[in-house]
mmCIF file of C-alpha atoms in Angstrom:
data_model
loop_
_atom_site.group_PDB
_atom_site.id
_atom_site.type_symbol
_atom_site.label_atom_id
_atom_site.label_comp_id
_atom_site.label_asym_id
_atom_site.label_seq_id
_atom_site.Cartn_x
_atom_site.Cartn_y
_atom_site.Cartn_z
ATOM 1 C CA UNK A 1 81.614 189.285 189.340
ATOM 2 C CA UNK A 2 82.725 192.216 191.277
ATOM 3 C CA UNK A 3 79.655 193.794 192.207
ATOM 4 C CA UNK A 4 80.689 196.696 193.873
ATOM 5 C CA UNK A 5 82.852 197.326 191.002
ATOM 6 C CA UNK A 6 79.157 197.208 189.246
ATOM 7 C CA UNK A 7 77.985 199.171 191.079
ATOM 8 C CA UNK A 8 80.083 201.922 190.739
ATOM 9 C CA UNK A 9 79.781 201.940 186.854
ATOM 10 C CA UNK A 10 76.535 201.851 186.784
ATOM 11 C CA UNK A 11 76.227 205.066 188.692
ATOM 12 C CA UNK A 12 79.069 206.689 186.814
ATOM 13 C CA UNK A 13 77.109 205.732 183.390
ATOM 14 C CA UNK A 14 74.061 206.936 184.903
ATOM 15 C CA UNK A 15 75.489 210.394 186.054
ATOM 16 C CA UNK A 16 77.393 210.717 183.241
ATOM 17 C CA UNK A 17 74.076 211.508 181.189
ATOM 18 C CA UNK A 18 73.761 207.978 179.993
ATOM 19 C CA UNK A 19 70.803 206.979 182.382
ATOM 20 C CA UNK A 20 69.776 203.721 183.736
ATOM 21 C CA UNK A 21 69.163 201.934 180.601
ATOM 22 C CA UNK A 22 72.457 200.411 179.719
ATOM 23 C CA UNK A 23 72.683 198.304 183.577
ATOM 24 C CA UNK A 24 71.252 194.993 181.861
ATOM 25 C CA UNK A 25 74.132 195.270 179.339
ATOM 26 C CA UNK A 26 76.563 196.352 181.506
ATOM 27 C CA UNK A 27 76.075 193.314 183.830
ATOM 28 C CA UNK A 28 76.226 191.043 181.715
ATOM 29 C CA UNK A 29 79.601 192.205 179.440
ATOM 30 C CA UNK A 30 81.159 192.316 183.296
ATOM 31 C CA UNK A 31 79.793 188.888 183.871
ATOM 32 C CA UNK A 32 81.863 187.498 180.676
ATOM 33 C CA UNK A 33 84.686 188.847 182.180
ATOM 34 C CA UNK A 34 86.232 190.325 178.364
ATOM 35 C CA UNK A 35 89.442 192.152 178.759
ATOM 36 C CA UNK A 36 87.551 194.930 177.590
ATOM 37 C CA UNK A 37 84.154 195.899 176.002
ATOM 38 C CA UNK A 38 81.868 198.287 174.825
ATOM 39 C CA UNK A 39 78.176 199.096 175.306
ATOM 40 C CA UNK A 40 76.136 201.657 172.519
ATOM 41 C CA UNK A 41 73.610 204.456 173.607
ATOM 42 C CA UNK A 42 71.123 205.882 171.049
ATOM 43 C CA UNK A 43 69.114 208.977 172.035
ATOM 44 C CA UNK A 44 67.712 212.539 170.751
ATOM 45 C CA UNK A 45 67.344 216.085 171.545
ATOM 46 C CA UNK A 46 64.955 217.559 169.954
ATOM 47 C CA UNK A 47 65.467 216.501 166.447
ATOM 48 C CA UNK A 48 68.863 216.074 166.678
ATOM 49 C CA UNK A 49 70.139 212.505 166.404
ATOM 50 C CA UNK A 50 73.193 211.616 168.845
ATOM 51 C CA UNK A 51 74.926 208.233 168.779
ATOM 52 C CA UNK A 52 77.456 207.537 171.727
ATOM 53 C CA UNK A 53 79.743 203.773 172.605
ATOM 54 C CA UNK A 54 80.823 203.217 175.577
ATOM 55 C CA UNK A 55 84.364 202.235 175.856
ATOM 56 C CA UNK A 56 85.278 200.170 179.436
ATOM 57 C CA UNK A 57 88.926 198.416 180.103
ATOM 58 C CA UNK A 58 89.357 195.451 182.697
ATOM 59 C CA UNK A 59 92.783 196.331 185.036
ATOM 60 C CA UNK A 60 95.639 194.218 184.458
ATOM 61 C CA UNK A 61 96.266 193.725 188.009
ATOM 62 C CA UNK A 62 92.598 193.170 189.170
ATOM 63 C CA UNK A 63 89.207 191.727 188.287
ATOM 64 C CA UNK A 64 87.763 195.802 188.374
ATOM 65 C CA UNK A 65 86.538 197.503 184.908
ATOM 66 C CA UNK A 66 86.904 201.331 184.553
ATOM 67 C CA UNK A 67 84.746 203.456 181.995
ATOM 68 C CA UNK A 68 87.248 204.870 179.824
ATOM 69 C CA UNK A 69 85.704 207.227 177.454
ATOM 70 C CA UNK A 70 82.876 207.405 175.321
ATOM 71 C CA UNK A 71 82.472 208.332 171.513
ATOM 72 C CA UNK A 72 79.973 210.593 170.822
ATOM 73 C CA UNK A 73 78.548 211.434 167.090
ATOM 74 C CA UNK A 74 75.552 214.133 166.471
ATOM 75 C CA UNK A 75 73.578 214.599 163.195
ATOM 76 C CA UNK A 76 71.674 217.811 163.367
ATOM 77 C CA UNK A 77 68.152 217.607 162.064
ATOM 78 C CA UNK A 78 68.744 218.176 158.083
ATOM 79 C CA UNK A 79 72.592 218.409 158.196
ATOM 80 C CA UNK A 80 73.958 215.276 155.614
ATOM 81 C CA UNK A 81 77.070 214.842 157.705
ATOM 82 C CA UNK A 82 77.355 213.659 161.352
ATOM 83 C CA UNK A 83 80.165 215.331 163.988
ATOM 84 C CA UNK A 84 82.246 213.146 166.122
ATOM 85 C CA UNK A 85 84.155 213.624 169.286
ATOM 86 C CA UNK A 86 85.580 211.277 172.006
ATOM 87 C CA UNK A 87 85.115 212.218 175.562
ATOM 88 C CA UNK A 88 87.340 210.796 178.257
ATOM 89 C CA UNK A 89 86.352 209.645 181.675
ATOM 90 C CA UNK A 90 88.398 210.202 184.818
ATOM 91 C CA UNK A 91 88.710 211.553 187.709
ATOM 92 C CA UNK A 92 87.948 215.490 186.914
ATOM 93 C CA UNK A 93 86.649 217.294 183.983
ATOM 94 C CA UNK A 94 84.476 215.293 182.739
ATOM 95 C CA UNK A 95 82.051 216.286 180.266
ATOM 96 C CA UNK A 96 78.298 214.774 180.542
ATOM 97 C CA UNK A 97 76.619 213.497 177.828
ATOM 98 C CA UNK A 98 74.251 217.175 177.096
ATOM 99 C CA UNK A 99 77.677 218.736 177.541
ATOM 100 C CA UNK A 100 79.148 216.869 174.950
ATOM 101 C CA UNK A 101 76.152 217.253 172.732
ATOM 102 C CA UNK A 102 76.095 221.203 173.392
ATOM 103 C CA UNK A 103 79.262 221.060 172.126
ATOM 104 C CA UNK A 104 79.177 219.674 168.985
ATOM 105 C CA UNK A 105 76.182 221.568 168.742
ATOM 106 C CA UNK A 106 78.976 224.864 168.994
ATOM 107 C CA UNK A 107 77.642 225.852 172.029
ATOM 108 C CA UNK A 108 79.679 226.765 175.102
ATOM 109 C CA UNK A 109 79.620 225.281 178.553
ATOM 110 C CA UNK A 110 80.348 226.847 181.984
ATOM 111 C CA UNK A 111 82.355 224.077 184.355
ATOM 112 C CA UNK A 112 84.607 224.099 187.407
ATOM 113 C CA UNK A 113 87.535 222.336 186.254
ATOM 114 C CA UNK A 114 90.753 220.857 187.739
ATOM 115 C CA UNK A 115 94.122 221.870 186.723
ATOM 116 C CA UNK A 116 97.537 220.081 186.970
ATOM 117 C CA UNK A 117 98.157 221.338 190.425
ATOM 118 C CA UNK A 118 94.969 220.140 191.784
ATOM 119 C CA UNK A 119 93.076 223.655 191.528
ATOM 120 C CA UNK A 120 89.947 224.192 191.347
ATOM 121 C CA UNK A 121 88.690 227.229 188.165
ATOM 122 C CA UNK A 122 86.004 228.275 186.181
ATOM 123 C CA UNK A 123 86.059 228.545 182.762
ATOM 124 C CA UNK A 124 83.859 228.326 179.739
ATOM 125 C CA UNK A 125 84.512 225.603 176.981
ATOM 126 C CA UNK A 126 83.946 226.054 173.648
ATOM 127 C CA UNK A 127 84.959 223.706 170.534
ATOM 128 C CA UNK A 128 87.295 224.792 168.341
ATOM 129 C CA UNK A 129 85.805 223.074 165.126
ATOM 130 C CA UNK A 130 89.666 224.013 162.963
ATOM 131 C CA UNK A 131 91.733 222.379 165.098
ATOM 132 C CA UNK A 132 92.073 219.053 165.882
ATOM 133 C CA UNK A 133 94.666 216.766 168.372
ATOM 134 C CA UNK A 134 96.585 213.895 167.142
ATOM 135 C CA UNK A 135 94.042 211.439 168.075
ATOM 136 C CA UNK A 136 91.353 213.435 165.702
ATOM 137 C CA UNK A 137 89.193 214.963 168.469
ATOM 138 C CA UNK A 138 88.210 218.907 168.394
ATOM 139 C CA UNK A 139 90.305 220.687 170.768
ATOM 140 C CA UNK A 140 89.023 222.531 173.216
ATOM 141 C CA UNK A 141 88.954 226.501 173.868
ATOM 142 C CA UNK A 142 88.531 227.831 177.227
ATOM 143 C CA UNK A 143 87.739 231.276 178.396
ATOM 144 C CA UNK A 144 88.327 231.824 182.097
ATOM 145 C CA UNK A 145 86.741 234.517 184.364
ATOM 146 C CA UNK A 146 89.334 237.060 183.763
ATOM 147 C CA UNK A 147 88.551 236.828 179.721
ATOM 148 C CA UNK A 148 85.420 239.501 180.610
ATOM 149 C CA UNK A 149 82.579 237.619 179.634
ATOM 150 C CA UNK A 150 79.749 238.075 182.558
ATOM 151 C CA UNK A 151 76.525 236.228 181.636
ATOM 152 C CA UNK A 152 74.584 237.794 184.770
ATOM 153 C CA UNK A 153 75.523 241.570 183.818
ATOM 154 C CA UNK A 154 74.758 240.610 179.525
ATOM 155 C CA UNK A 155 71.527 238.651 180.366
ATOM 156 C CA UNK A 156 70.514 242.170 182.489
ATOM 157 C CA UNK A 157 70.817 243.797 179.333
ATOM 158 C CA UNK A 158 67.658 241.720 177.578
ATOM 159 C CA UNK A 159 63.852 242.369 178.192
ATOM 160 C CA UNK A 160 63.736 238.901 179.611
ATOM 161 C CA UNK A 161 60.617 237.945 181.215
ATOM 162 C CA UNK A 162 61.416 235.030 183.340
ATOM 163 C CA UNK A 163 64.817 237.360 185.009
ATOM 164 C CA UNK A 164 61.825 239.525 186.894
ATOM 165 C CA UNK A 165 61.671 235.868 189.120
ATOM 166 C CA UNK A 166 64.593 234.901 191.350
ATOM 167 C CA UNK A 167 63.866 230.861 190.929
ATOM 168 C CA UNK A 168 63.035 231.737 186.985
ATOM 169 C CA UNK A 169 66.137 233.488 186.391
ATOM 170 C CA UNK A 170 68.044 231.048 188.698
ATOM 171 C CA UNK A 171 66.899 228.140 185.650
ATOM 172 C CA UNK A 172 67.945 230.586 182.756
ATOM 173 C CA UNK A 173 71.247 230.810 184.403
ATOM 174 C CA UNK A 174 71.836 227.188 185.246
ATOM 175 C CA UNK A 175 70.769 226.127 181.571
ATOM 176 C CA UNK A 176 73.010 228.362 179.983
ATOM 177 C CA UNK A 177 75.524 227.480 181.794
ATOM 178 C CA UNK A 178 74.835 224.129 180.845
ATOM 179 C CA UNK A 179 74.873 224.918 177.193
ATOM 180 C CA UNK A 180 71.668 224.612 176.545
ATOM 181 C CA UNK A 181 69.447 227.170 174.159
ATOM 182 C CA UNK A 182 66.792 228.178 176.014
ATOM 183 C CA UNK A 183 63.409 229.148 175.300
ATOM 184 C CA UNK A 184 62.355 232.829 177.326
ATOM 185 C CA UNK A 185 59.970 235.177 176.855
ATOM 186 C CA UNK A 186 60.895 238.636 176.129
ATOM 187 C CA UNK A 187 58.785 241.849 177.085
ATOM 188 C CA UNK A 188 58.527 244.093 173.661
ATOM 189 C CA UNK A 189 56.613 247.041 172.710
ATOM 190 C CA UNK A 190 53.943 246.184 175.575
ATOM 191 C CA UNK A 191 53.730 242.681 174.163
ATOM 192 C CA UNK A 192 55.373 239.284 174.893
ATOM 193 C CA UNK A 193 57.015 237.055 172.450
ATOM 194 C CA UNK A 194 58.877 233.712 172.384
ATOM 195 C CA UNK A 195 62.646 233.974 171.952
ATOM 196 C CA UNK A 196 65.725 231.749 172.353
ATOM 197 C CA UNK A 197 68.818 232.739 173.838
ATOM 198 C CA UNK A 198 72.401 230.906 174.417
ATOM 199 C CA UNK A 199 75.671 232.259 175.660
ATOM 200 C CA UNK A 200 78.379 233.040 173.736
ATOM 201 C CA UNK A 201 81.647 233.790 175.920
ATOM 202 C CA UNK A 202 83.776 234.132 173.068
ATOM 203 C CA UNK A 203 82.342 237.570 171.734
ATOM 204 C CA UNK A 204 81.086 238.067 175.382
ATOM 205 C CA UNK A 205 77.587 238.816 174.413
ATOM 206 C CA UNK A 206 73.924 236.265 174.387
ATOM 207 C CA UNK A 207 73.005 235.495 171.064
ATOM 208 C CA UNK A 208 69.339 235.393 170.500
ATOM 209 C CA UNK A 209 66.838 233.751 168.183
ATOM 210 C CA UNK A 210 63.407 234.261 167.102
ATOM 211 C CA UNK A 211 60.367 231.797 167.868
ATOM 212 C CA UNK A 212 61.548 230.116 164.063
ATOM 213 C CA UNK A 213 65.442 230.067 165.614
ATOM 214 C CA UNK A 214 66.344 232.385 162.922
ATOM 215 C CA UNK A 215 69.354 234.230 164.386
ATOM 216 C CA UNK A 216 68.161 237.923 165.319
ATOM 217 C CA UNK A 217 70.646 240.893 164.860
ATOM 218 C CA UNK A 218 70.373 243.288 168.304
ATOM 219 C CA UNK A 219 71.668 246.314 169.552
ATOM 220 C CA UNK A 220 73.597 244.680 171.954
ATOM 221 C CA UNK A 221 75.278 242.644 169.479
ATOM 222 C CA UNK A 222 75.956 245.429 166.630
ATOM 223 C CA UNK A 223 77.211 247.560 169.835
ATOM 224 C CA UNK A 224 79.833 244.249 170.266
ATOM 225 C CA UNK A 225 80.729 244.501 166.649
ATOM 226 C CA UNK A 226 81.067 248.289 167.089
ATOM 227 C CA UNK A 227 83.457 248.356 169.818
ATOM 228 C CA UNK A 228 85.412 245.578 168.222
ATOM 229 C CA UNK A 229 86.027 247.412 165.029
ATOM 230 C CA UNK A 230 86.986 250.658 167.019
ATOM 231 C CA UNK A 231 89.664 248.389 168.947
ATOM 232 C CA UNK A 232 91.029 247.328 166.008
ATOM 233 C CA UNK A 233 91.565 250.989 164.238
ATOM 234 C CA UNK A 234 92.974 251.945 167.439
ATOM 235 C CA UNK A 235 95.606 249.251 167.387
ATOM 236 C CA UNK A 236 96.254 250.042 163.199
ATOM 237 C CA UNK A 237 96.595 253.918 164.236
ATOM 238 C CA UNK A 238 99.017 253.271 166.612
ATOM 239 C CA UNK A 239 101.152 250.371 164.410
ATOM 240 C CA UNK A 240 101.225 253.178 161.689
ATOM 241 C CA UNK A 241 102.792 255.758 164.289
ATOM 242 C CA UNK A 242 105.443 253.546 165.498
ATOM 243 C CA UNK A 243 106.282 252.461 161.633
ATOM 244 C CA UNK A 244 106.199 256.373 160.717
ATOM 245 C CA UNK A 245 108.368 257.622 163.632
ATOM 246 C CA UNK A 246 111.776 259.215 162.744
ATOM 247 C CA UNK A 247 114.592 257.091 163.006
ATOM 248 C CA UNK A 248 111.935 254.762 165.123
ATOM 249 C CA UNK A 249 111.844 250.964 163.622
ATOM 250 C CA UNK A 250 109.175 249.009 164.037
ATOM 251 C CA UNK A 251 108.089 247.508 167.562
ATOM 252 C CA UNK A 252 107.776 243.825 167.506
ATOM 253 C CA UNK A 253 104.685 242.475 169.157
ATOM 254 C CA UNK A 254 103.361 239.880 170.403
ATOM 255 C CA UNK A 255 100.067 238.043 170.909
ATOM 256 C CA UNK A 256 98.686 236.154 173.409
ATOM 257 C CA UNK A 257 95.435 234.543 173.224
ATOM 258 C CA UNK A 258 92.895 234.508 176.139
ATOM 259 C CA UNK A 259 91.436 231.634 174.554
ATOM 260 C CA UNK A 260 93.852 228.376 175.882
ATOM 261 C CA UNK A 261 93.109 225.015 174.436
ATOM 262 C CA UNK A 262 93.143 221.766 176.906
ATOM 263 C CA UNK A 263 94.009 218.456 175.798
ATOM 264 C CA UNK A 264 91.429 215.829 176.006
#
């Protein structure tokens, strides 16, 4: 058995969000020496149930083994169907195992990612839960930094306890990032109370929920909707003055979404 090629595995499956239970059963599906094989993960978060195999490939041309991909399936607590998604391994972009969970969850996730050209950017992913590729996996939207969503400036905007701290605020930041709903504290009418807050690039705002996570309508968020709507009669006002314009025909436009799906 290549054990340096074990080696290597291991630690990918481990960083990869997998942890260090699987190394018994990876050893010994390298050992057998199959032309390829696959190992299952079982786990939780919170009461969510999340399923995941582990797809690995021998090389034609070697005796090494390379971690493919890994299938991924969460069943929210209560919800009667389950939500599948295939995640591929290589050499950028890859998406952890809480990533991939966030995810299906609907949640978005802030990663440096690699494009074509070998560039480094930052973008947030969201899944697109109406679209699908050819092999049946949600595709993927991204919102880059030019988009306008700023998570620093709209968490600023909420009575947040833990942002008074630098190493407090510097978790909130990091889990959000991460995708993760996280429990804070906000300061209210000279009182504290318990509330859960996750980004949410696409309508560049934080969407908050109450100690029960029952989804809480703010200011911040009917402001959003506000400024929205007022985009939108702006754009109908000025459609219905090029239509109405003597001897004017109608301007053809064009729209481009900020929101680019990637390929998996």
């Amino acid at each position: 058995m290549n054990e340096k090629n074990f080696e290597y595995l291991r630690d990918q499956v481990k960083y990869s969000g997998f942890g260090d239970g699987l190394e018994a059963q990876l050893r010994e599906s390298i050992k057998n020496q199959p032309l390829e094989f696959s190992v299952e993960h079982q786990t939780a978060f919170g009461r969510d149930e999340v399923e995941s195999t582990l797809n690995f490939k021998k090389s034609s041309v070697t005796d090494m083994y390379f971690f493919n991909n890994y299938q991924t399936s969460v069943k929210p607590d209560q919800a009667a169907e389950k939500v599948n998604q295939t995640f591929y391994i290589g050499k950028d972009n890859n998406i952890t195992l809480k990533e991939g969970y966030n995810l299906l969850s609907g949640r978005a996730v802030n990663k440096d990612l690699t494009n074509k050209e070998g560039k480094i950017y930052n973008a947030w992913l969201q899944m697109d839960f109406k679209q699908t590729d050819s092999a049946g996996n949600f595709k993927l939207k991204q919102f880059h930094q030019n988009y306008g969503f700023d998570l620093e400036k709209e968490l600023s905007r909420l009575p947040v306890k833990e942002l008074q701290n630098n190493q407090d605020r510097g978790r909130v930041i990091d889990s959000l990032q991460k995708g993760n709903r996280h429990a804070v504290t906000f300061l209210e009418t000279g009182s504290e109370h318990r509330r859960y807050i996750e980004a949410n690039p696409q309508f560049k705002t934080i969407t908050i929920f109450d100690a029960n996570m029952h989804r809480l309508q703010t200011k911040q968020s009917k402001e959003n909707k506000q400024e929205n709507a007022s985009r939108h009669e702006q754009k109908v006002s000025s459609e219905l003055a090029t239509d109405d314009a003597p001897g004017g025909a109608p301007e053809k436009k064009t729209k481009k979404s900020k929101a680019m799906s990637i390929s998996q």
